[in-house]
PDB file of C-alpha atoms in Angstrom:
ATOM      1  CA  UNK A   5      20.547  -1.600 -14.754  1.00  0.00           C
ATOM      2  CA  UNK A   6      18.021  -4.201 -13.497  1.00  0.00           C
ATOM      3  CA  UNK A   7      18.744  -5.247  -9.455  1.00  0.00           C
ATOM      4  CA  UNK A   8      19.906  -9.043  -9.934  1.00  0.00           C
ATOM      5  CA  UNK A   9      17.642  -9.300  -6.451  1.00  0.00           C
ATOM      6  CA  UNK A  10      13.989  -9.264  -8.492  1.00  0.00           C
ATOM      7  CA  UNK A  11      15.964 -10.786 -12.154  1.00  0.00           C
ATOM      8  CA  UNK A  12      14.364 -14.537 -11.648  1.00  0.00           C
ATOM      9  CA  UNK A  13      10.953 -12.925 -11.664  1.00  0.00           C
ATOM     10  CA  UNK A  14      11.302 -10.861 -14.424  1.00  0.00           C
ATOM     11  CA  UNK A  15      11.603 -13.472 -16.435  1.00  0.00           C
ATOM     12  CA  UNK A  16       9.145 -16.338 -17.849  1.00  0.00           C
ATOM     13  CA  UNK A  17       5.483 -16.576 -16.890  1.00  0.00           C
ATOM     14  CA  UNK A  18       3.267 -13.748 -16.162  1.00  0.00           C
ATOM     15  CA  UNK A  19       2.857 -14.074 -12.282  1.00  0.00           C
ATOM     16  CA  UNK A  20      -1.141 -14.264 -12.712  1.00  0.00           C
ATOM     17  CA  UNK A  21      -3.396 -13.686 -15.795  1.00  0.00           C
ATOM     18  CA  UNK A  22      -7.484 -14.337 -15.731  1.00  0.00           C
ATOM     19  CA  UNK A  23     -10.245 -12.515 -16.703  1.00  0.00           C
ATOM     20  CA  UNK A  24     -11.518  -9.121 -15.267  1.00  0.00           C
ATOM     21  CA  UNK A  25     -14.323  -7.112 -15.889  1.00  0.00           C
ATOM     22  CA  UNK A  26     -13.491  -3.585 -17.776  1.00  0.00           C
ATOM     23  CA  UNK A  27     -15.956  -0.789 -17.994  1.00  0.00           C
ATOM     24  CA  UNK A  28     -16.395   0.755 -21.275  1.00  0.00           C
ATOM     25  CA  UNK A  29     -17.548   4.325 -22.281  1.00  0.00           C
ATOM     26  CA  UNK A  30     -21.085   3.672 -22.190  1.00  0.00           C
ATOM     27  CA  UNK A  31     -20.686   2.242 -18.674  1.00  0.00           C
ATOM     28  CA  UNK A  32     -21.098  -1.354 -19.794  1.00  0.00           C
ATOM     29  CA  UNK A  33     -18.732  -3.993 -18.502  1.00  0.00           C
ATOM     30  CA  UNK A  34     -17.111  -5.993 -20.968  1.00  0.00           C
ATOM     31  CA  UNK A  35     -14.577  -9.002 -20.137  1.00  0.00           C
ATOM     32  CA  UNK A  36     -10.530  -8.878 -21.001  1.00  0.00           C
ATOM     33  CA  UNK A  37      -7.648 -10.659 -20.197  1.00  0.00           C
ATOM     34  CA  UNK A  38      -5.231  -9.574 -18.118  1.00  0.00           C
ATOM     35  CA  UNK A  39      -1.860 -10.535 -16.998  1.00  0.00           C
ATOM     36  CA  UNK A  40       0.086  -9.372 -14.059  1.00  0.00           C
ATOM     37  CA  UNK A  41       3.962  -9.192 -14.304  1.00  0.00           C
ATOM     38  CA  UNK A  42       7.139  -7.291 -13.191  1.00  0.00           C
ATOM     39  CA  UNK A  43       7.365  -4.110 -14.982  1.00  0.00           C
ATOM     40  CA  UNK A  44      10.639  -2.838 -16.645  1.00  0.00           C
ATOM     41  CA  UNK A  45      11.830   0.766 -17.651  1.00  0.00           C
ATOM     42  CA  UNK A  46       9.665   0.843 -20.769  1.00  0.00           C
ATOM     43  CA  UNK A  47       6.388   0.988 -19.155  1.00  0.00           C
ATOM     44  CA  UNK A  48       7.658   4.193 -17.217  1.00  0.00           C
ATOM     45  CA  UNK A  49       5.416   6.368 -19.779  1.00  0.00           C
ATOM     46  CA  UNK A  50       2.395   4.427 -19.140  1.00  0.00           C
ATOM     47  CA  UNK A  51       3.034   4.095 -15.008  1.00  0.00           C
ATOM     48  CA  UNK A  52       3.167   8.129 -15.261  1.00  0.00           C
ATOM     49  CA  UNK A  53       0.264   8.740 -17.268  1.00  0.00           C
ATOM     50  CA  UNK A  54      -1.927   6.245 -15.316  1.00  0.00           C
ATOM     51  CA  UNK A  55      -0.788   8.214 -11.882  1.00  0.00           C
ATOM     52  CA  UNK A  56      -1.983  11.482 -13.777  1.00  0.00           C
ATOM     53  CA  UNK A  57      -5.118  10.302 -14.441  1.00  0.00           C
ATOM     54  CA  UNK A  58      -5.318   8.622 -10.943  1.00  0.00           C
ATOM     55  CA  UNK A  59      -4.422  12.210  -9.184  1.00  0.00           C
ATOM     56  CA  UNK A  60      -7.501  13.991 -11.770  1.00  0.00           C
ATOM     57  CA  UNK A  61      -9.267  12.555 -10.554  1.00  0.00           C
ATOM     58  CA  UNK A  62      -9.332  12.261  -6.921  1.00  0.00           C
ATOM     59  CA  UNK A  63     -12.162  13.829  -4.798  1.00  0.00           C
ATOM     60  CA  UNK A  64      -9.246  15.083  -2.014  1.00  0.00           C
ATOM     61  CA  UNK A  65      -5.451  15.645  -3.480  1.00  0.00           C
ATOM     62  CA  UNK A  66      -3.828  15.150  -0.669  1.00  0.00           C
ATOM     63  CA  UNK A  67      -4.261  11.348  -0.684  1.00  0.00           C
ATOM     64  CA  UNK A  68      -1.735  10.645  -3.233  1.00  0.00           C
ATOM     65  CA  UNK A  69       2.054  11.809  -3.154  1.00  0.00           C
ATOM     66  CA  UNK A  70       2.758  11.947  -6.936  1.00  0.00           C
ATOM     67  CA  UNK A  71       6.426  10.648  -7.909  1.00  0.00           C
ATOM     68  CA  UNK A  72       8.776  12.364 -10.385  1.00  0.00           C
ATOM     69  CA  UNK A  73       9.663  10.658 -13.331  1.00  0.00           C
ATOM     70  CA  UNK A  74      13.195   9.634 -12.273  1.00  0.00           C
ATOM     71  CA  UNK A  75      12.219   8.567  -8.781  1.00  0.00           C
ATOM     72  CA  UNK A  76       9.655   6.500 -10.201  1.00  0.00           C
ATOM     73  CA  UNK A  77      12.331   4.413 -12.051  1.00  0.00           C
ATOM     74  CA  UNK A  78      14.261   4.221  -9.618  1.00  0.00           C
ATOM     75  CA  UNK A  79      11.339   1.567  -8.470  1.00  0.00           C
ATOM     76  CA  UNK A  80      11.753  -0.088 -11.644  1.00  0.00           C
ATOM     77  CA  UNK A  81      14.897  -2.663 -11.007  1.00  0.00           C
ATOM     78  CA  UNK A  82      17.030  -0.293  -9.279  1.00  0.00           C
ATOM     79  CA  UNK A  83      15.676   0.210  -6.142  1.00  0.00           C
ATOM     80  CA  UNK A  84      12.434  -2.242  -5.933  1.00  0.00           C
ATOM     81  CA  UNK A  85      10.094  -3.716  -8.253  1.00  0.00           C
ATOM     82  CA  UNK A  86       6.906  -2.370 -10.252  1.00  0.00           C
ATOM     83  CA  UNK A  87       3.821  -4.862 -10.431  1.00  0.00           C
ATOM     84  CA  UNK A  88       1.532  -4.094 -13.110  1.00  0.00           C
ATOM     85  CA  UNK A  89      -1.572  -5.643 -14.583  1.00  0.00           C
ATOM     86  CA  UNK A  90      -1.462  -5.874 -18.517  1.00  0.00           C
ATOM     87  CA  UNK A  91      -4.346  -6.218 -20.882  1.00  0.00           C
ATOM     88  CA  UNK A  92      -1.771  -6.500 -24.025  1.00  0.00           C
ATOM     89  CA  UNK A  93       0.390  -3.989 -23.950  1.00  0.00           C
ATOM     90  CA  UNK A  94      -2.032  -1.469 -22.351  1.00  0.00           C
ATOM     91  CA  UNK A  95      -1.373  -1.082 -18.723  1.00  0.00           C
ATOM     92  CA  UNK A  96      -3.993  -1.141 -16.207  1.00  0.00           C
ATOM     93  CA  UNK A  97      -2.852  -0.795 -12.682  1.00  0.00           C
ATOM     94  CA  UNK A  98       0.404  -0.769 -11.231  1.00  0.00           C
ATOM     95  CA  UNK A  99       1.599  -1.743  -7.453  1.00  0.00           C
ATOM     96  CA  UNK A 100       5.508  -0.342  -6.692  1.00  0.00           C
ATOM     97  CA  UNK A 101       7.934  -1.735  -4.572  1.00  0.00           C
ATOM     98  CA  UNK A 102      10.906   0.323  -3.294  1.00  0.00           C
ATOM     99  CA  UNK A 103      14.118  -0.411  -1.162  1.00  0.00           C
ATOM    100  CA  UNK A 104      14.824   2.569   0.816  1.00  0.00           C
ATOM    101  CA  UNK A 105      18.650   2.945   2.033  1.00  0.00           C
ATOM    102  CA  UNK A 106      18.966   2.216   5.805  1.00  0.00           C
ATOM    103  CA  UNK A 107      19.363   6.427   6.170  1.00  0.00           C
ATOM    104  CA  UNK A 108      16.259   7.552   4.366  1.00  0.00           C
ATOM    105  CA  UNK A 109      14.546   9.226   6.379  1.00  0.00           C
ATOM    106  CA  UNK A 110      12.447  10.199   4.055  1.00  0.00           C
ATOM    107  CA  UNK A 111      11.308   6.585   2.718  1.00  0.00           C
ATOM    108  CA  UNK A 112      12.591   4.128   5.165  1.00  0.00           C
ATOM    109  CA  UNK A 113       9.584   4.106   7.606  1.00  0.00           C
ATOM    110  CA  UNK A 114      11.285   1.746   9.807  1.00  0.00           C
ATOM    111  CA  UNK A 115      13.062   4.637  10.827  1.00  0.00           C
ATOM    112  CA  UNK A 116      10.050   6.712  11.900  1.00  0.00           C
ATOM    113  CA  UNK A 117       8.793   3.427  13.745  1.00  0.00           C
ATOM    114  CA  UNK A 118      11.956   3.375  16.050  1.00  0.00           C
ATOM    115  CA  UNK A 119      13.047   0.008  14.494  1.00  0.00           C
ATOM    116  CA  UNK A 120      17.344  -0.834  15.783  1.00  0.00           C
ATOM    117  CA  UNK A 121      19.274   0.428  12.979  1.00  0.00           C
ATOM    118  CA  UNK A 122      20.368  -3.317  13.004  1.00  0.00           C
ATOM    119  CA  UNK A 123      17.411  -3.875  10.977  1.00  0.00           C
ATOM    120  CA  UNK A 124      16.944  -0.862   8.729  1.00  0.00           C
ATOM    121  CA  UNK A 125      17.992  -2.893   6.202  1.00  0.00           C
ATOM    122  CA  UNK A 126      15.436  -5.005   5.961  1.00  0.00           C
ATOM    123  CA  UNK A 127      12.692  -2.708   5.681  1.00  0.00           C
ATOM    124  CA  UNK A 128      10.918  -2.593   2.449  1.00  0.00           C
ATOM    125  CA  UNK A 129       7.783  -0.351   1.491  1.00  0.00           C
ATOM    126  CA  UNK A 130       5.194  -0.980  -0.648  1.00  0.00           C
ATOM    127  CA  UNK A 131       4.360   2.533  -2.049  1.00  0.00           C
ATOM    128  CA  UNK A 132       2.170   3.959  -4.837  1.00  0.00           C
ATOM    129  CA  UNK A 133      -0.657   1.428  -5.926  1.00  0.00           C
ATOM    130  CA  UNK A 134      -2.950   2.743  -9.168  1.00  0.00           C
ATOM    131  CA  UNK A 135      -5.910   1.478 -10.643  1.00  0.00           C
ATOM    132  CA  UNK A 136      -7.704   2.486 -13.869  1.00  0.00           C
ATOM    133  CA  UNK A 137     -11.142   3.738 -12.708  1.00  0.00           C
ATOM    134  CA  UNK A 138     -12.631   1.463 -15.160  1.00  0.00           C
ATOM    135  CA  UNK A 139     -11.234  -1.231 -14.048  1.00  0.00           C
ATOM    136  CA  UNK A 140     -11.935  -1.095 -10.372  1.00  0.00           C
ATOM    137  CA  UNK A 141     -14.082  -3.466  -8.540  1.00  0.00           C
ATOM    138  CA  UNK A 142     -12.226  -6.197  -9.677  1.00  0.00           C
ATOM    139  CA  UNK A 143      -9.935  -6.401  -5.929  1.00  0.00           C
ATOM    140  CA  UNK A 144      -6.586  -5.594  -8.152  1.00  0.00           C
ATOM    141  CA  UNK A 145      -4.640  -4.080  -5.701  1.00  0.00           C
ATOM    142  CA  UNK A 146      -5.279  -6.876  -3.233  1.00  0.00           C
ATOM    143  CA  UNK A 147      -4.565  -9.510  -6.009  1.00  0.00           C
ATOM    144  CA  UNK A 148      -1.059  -7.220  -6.504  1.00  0.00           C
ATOM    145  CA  UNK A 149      -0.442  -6.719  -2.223  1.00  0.00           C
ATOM    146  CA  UNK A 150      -0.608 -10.361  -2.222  1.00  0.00           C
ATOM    147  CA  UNK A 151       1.913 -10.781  -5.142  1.00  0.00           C
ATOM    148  CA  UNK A 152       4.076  -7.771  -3.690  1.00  0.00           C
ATOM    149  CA  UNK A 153       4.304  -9.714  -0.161  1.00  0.00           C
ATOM    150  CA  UNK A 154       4.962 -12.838  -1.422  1.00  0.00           C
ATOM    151  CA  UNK A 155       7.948 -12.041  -3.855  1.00  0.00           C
ATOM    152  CA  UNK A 156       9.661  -9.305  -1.190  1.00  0.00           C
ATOM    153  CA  UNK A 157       9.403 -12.733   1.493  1.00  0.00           C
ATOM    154  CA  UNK A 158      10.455 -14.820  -1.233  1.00  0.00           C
ATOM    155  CA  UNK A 159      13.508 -12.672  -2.391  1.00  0.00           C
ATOM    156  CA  UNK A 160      14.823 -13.381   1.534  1.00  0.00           C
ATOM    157  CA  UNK A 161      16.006 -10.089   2.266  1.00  0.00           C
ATOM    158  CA  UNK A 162      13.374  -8.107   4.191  1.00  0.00           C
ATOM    159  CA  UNK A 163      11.946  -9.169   7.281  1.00  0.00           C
ATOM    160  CA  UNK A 164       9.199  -6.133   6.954  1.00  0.00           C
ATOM    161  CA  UNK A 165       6.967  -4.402   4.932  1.00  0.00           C
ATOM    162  CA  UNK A 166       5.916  -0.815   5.408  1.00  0.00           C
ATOM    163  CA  UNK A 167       3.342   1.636   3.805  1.00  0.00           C
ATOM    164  CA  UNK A 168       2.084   4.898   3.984  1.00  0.00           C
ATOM    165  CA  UNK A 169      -1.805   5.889   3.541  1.00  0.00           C
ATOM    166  CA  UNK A 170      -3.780   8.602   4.266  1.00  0.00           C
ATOM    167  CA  UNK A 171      -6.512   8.352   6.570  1.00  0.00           C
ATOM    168  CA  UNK A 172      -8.953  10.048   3.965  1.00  0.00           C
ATOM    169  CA  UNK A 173      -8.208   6.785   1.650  1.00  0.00           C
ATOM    170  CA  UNK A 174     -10.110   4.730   3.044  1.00  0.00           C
ATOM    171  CA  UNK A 175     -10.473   2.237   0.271  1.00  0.00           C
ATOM    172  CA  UNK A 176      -6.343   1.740   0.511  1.00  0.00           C
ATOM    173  CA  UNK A 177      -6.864   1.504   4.215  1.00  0.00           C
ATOM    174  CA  UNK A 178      -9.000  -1.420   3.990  1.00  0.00           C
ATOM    175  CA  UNK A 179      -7.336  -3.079   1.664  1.00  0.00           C
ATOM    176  CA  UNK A 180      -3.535  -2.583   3.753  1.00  0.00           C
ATOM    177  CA  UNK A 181      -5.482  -3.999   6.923  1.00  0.00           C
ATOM    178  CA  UNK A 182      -6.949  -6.949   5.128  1.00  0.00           C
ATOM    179  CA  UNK A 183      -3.739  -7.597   3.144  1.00  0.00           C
ATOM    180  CA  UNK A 184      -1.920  -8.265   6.908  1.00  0.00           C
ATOM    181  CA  UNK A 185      -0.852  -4.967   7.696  1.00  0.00           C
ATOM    182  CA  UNK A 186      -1.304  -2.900  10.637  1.00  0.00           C
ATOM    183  CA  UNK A 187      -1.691   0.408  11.684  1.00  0.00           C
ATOM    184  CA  UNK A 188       1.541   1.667  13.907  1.00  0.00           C
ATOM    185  CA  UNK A 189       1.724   5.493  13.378  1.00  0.00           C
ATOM    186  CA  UNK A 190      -0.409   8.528  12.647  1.00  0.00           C
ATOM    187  CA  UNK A 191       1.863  11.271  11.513  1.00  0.00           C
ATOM    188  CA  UNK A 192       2.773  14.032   8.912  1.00  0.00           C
ATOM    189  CA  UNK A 193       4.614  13.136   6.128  1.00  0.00           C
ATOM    190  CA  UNK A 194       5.605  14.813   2.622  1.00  0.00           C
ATOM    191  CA  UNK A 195       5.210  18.086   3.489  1.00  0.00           C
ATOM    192  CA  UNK A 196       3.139  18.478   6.213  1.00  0.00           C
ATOM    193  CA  UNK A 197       0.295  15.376   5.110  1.00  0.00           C
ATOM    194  CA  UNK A 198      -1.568  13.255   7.325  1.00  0.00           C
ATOM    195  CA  UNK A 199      -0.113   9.666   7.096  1.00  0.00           C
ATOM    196  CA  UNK A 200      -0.592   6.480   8.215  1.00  0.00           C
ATOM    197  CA  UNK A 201       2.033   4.162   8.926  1.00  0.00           C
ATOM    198  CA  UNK A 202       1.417   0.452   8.166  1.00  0.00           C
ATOM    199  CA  UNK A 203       3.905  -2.457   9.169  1.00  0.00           C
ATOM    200  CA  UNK A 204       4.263  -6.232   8.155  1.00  0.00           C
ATOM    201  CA  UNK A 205       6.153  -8.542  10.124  1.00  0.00           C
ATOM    202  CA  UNK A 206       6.789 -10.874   7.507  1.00  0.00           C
ATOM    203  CA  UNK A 207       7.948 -13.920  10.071  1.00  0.00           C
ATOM    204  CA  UNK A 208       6.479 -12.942  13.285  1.00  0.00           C
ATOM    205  CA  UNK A 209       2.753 -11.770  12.911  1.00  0.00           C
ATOM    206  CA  UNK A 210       1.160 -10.333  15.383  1.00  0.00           C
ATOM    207  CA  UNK A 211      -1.078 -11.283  17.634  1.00  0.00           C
ATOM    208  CA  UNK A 212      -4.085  -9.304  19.344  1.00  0.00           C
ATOM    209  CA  UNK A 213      -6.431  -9.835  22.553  1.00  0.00           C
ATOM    210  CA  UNK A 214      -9.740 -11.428  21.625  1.00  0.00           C
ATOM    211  CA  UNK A 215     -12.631  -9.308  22.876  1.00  0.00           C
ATOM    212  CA  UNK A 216     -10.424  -5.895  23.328  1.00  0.00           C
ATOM    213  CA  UNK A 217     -10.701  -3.521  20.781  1.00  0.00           C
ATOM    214  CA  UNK A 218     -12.428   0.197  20.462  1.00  0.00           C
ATOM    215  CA  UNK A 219     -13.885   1.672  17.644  1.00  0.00           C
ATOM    216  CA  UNK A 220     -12.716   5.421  16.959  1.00  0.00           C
ATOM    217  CA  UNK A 221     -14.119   7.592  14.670  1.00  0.00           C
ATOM    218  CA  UNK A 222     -11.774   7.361  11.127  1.00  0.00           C
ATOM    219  CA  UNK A 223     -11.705  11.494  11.357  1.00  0.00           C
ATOM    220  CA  UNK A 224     -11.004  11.627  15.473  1.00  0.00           C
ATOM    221  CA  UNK A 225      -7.448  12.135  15.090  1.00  0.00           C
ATOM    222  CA  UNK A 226      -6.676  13.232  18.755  1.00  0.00           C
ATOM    223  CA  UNK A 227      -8.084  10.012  19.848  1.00  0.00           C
ATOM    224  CA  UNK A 228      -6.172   8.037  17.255  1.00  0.00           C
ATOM    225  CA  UNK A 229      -3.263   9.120  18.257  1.00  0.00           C
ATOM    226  CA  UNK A 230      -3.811   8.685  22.046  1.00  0.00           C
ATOM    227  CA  UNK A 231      -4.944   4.990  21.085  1.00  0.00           C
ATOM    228  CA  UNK A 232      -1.655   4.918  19.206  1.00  0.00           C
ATOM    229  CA  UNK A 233       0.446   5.934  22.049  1.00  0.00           C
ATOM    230  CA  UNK A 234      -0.856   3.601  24.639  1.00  0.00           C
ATOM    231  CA  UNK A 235      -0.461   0.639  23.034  1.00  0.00           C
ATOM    232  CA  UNK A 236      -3.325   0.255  21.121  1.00  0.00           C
ATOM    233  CA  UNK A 237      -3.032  -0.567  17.122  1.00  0.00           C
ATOM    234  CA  UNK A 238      -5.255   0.191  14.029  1.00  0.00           C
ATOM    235  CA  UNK A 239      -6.311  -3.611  12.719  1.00  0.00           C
ATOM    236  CA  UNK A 240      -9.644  -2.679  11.044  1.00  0.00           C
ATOM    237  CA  UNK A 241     -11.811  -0.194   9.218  1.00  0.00           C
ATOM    238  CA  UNK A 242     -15.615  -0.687   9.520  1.00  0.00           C
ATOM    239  CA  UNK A 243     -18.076   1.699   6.559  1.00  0.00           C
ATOM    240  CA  UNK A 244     -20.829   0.976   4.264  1.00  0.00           C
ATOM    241  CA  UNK A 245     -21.108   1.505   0.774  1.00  0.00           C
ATOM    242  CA  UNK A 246     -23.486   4.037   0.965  1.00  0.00           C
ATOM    243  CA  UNK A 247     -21.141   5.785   3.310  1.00  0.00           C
ATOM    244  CA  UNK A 248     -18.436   5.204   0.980  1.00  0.00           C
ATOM    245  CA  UNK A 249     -20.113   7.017  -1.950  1.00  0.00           C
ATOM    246  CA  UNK A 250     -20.924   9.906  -0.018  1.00  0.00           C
ATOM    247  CA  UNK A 251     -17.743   9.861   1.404  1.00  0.00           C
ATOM    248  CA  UNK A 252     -19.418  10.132   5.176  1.00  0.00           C
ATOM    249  CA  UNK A 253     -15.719   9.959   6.972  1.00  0.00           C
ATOM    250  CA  UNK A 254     -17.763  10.424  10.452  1.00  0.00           C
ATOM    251  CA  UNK A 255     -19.343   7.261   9.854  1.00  0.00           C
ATOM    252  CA  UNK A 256     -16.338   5.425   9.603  1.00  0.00           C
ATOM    253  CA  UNK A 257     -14.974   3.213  12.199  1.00  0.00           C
ATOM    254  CA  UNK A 258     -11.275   2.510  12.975  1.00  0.00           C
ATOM    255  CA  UNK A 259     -10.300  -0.445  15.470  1.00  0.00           C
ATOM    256  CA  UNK A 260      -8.094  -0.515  18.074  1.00  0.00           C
ATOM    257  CA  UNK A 261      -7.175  -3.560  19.086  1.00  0.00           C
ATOM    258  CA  UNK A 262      -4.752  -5.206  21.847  1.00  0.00           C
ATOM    259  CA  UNK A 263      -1.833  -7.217  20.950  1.00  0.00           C
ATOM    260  CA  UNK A 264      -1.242  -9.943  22.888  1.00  0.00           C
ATOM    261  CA  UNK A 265       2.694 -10.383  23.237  1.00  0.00           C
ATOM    262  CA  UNK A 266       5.465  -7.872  22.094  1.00  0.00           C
ATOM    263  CA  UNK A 267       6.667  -7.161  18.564  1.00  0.00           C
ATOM    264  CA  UNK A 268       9.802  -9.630  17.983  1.00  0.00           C
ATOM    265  CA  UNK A 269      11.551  -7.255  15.569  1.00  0.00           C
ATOM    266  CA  UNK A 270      14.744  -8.775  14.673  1.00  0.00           C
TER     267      UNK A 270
END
């Protein structure tokens, strides 16, 4: 049954539609309209068949946690909200939403960042984002981070946001740490996987020390996490394309940066 929480933006417009450019099978680029709206439970088919064909096709497995079928739907009015981008009917990219319980300890990262239980409900987490390779280029999962933020602030319930990423996806870093996020955590998660936690403070951003920050290799973990645990978090990720095609991970730079006054979390 749909969450009455996400039901006035279910309905109505599309959230966004436009133009984007689509490559075709002889590696041409053709135009197509798109539209992005909130997904219901009969997309489920095409959300799991575009996360199979997102996990065939990555160059490192372990940068994706896959989601059974019935956990994914749980994301679809239960428990959160699905974003997708629609050509049609044919589905394109997807962003989900989810609203762990305050005792997840699996999903509610608020938890691993030592947030007061008085505030574990109001933790939400953006989680899978998935974007047809021939589509990509076109900043979709930005566009749908942007969307995602917005509608979780406007719903009036959370006060943060939270995401996992690995620190071998280094696209999905960049685009977490330009969409407002910042790096809190580097930990294992889902079975022993290097994670990333991200956090949002969606009415108290924070601040950081002009002029203090240090760059740390993306693949130096041991530094990372002594940056981490001194009061230093990730706000950046510096790489070139050519170092992005390669993938040259020990050319990658992560920034540490100062904040300035403490994290009001309440």
């Amino acid at each position: 049954m749909p969450d009455s929480r996400n039901k006035k933006f279910s309905e109505g417009q599309p959230i966004q539609s436009g133009v984007i450019f689509q490559k075709n099978k002889n590696s041409s680029l053709a135009e197509v309209q798109y539209e992005i709206r909130i997904l219901d439970a009969s997309y489920l088919p095409q959300i799991m068949g575009l996360q199979q064909l997102i996990i065939e096709n990555l160059l490192r497995k372990d940068t994706l946690q896959p989601f059974p079928a019935d956990f994914m739907e749980d994301h679809l009015g239960r428990k959160g909200f699905v974003l997708g981008v629609l050509s049609g009917n044919d589905l394109l990219a997807f962003r989900n939403v989810y609203f762990p319980d305050i005792d997840d300890t699996e999903w509610n990262l608020g938890i691993e960042l030592k947030f007061p239980s008085r505030i574990l409900n109001k933790v939400a987490n953006l989680q899978m984002v998935c974007v047809h390779p021939s589509c990509r280029g076109n900043s979709l999962a930005t566009i749908m981070n942007k969307h995602a933020v917005r509608i979780i602030k406007d719903l009036g319930i959370h006060d943060h946001v939270c995401a996992t990423v690995s620190p071998y996806n280094f696209w999905n870093i960049q685009i977490l740490l330009n969409s407002g996020f910042i790096i809190k955590k580097l930990t294992k998660k889902y079975g022993g996987k290097l994670r990333y936690i991200v956090h949002q403070d969606l009415h108290h951003p924070m601040s950081f020390e002009p002029g203090c920050f240090q760059p740390v290799v993306l693949t130096d973990f041991i530094k990372q996490h002594e940056a981490l645990s001194n009061g230093w978090y990730g706000t950046d990720l510096n790489f070139s394309r050519e170092d992005a095609c390669q993938p040259f991970y020990e050319k990658m730079l992560l920034t540490f940066s100062r904040q300035t006054e403490p994290l009001n979390a309440g």
